[in-house]
Coordinates of N, CA and C in Angstrom, one line a residue:
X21 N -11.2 -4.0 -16.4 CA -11.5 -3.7 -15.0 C -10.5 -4.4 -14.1
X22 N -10.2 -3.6 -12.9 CA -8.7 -3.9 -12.5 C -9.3 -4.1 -10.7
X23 N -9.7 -5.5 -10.2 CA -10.2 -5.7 -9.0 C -8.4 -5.9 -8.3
X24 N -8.9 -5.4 -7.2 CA -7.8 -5.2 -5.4 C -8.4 -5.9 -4.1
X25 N -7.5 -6.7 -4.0 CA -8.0 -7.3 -2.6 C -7.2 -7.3 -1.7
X26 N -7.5 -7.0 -0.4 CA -6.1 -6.5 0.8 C -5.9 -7.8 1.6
X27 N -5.0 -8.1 1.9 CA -5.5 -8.8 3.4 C -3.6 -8.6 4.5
X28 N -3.9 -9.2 5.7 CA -2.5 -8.9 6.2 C -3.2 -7.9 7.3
X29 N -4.0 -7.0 7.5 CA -4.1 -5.9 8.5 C -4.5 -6.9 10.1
X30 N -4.5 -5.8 10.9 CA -5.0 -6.8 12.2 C -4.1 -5.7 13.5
X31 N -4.6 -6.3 14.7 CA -3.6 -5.5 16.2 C -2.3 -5.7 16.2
X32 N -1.3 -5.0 16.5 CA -0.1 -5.2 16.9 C 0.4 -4.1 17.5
X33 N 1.4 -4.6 18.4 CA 1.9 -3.7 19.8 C 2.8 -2.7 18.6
X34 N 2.8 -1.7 19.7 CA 3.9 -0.6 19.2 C 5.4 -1.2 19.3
X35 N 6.3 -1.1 17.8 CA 7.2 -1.5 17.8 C 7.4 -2.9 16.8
X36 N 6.4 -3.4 16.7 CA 5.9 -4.8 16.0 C 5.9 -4.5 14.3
X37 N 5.6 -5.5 13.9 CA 5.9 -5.8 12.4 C 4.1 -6.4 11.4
X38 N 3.7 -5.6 10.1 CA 3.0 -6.9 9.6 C 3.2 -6.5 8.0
X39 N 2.8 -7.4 7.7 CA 3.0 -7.3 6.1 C 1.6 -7.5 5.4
X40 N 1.5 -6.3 4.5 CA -0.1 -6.4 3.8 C 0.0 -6.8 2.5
X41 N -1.1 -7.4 1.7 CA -0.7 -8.0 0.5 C -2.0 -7.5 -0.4
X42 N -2.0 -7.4 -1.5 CA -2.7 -6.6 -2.3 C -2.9 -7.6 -3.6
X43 N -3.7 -8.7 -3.8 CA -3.7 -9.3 -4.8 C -4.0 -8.8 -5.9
X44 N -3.9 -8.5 -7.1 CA -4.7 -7.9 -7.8 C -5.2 -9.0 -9.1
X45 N -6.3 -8.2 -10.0 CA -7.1 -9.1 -11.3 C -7.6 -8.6 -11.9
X46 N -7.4 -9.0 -13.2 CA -7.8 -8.0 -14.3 C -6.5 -7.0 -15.0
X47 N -6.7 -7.3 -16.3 CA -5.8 -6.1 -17.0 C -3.8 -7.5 -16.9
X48 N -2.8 -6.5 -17.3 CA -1.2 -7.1 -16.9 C -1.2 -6.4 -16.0
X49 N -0.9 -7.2 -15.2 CA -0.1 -6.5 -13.6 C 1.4 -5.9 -13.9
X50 N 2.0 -6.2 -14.4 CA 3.1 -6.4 -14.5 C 3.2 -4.8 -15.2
X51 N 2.3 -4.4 -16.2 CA 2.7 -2.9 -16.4 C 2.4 -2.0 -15.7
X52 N 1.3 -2.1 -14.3 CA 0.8 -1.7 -13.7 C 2.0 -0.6 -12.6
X53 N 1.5 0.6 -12.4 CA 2.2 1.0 -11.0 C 1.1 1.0 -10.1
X54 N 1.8 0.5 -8.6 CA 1.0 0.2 -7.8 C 1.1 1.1 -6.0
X55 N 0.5 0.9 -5.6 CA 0.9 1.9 -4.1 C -0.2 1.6 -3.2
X56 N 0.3 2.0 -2.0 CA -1.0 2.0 -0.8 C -1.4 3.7 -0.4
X57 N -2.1 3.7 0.2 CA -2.5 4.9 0.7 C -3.4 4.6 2.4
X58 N -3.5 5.0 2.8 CA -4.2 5.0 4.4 C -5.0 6.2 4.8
X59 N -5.7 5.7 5.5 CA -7.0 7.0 6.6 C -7.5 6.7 7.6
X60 N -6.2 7.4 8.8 CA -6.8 7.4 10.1 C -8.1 7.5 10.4
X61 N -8.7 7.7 11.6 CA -9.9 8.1 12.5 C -10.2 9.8 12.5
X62 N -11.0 10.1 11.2 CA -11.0 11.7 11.9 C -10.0 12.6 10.9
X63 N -9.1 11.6 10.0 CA -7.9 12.1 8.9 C -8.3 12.0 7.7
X64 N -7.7 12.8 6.8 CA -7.8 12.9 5.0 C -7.2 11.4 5.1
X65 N -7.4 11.0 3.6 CA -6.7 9.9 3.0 C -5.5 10.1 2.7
X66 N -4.4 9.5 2.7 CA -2.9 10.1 2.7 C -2.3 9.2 1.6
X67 N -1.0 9.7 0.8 CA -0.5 8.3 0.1 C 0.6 7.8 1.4
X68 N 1.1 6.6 0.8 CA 1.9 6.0 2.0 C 3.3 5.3 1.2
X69 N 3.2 4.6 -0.1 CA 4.2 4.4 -1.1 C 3.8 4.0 -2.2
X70 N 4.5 3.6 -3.6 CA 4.3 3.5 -4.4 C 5.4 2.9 -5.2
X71 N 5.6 1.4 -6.0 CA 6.4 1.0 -7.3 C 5.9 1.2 -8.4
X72 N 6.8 1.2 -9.4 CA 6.3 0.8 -10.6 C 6.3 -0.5 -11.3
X73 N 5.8 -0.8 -12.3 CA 5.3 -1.7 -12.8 C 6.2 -3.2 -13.0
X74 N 8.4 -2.8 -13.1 CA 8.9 -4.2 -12.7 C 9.6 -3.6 -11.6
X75 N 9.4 -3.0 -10.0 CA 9.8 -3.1 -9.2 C 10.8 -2.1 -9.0
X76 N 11.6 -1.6 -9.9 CA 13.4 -1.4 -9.5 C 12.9 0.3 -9.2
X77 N 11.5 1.0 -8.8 CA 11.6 2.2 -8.0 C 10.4 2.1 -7.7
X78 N 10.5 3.1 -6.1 CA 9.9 3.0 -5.3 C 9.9 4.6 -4.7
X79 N 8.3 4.9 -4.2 CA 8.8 6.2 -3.3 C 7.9 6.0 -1.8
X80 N 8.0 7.0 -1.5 CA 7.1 6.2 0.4 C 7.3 8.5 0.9
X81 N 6.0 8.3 1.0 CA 5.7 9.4 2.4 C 7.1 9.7 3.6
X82 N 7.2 10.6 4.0 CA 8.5 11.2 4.8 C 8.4 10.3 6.0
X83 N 6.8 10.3 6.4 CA 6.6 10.1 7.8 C 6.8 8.1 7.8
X84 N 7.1 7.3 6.7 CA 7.2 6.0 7.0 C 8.5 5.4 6.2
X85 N 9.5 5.9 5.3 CA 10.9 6.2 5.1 C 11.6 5.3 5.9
X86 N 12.0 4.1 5.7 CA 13.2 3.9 7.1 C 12.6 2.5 7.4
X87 N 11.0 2.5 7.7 CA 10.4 1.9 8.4 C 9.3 0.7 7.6
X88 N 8.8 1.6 6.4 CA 7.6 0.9 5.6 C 8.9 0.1 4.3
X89 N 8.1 -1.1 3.9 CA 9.3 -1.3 1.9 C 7.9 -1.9 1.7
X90 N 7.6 -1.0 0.2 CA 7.0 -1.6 -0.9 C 7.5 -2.6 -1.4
X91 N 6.7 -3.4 -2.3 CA 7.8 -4.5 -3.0 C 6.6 -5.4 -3.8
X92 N 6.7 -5.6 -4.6 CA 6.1 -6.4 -5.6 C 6.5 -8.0 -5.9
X93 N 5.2 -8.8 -6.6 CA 5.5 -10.1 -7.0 C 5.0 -10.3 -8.6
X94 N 5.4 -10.3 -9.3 CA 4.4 -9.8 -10.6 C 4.1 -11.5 -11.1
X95 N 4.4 -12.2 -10.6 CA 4.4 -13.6 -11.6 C 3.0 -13.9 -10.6
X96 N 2.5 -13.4 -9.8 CA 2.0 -13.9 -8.3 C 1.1 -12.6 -8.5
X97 N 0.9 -11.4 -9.0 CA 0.2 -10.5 -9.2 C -0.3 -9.6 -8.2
X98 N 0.8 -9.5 -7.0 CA 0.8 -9.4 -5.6 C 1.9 -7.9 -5.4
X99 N 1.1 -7.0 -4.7 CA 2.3 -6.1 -4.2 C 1.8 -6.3 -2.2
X100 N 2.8 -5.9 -2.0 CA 2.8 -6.0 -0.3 C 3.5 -4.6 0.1
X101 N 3.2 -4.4 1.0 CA 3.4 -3.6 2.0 C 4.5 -4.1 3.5
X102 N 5.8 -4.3 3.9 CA 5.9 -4.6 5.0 C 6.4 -3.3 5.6
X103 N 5.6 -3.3 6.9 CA 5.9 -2.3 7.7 C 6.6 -2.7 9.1
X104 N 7.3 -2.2 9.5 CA 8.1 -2.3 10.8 C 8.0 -1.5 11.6
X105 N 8.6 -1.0 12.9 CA 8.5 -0.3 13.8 C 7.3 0.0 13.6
X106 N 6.5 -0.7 14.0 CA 4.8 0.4 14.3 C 4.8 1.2 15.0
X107 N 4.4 2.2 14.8 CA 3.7 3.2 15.9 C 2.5 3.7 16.3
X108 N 1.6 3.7 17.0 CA 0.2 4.1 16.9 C -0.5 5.3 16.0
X109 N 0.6 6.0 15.2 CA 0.1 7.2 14.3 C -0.2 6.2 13.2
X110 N 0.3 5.3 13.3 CA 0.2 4.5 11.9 C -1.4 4.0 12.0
X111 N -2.1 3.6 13.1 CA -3.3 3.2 12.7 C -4.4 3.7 11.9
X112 N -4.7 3.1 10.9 CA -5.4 3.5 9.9 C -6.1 2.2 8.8
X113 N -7.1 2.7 8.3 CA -7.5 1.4 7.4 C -6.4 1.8 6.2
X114 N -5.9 0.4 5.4 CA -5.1 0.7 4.5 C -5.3 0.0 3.0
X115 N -5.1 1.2 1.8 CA -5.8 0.7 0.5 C -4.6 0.6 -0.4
X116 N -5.1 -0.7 -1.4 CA -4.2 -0.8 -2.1 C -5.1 0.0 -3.4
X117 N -4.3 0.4 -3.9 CA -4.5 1.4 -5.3 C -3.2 0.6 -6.1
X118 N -4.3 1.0 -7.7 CA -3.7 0.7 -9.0 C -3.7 2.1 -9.8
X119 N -2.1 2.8 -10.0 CA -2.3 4.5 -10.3 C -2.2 4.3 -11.7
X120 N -2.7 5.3 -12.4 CA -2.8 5.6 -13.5 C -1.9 5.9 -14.3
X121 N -0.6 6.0 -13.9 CA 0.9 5.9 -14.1 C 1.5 5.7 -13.1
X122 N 2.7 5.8 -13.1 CA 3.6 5.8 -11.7 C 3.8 7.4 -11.6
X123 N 3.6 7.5 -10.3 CA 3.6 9.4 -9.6 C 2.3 9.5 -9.8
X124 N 1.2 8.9 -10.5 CA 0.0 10.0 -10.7 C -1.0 9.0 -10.1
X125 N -2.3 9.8 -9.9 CA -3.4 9.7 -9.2 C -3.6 8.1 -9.4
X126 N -4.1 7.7 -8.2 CA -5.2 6.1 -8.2 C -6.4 6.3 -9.4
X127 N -6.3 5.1 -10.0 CA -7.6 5.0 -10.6 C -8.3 3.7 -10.0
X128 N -7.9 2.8 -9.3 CA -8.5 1.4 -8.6 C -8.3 1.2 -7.7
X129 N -9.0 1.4 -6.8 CA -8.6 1.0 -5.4 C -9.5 0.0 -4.6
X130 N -8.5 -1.0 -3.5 CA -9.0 -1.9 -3.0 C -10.2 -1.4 -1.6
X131 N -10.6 -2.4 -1.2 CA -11.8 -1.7 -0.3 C -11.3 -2.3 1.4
X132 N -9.9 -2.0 1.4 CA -8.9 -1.4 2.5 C -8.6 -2.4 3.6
X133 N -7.8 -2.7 4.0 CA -7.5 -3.6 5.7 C -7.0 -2.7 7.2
X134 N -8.0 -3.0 7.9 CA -7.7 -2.5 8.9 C -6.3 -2.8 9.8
X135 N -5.4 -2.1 9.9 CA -4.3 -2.1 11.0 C -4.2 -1.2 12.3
X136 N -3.8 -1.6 13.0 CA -4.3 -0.7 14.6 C -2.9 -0.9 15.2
X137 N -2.1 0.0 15.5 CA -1.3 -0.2 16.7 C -1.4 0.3 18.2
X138 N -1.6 -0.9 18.8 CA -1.4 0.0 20.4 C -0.2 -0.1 20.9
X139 N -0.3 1.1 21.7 CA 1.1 1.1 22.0 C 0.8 1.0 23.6

């Protein structure tokens, strides 16, 4: 059994920066691929990025490219999320998922941190 805990979400102005962290427990992290996903107010659940298990690839949704970096801690059993340039489309609660390979479906997911941009 593979527990997710988020923390990092909170307000920040449009244009601002925060970084989310995804502790995880249970199972090797280390073989693990890992990714976030998000869901606006009123929106489907979306993916948002994803590594694999020692870090060296990564992929990210079109609409946060540029802006979002995955990135992992495996000794620390931690993936993070920093995101930059916020924009108010970005508000959404945000989950950390443990996928069932790398590219394929979540099978664990955390029970999500709120981030809100106003702009």
């Amino acid at each position: 059994q593979v527990q997710l805990v988020e923390s990092g979400g909170g307000l920040v102005q449009a244009g601002g920066s925060l970084r989310l962290s995804c502790a995880a427990s249970g199972g090797t992290f280390s073989k693990y691929a890992m990714g976030w996903f998000r869901q606006a107010p009123g929106k489907e659940r979306e993916f948002v990025a994803a590594i694999n298990g020692n870090g060296d690839s990564t992929y990210y949704t079109d609409s946060v490219k540029g802006r979002f970096t995955i990135s992992r801690d495996n000794a620390k059993n931690t993936v993070y999320l920093q995101m930059n340039s916020l924009k108010s489309e970005d508000t959404a609660v945000y989950y950390c998922v443990k996928q069932r390979w790398y590219g394929a479906s979540a099978d664990y997911w955390g029970q999500g941190t709120q981030v809100t941009v106003s702009s």
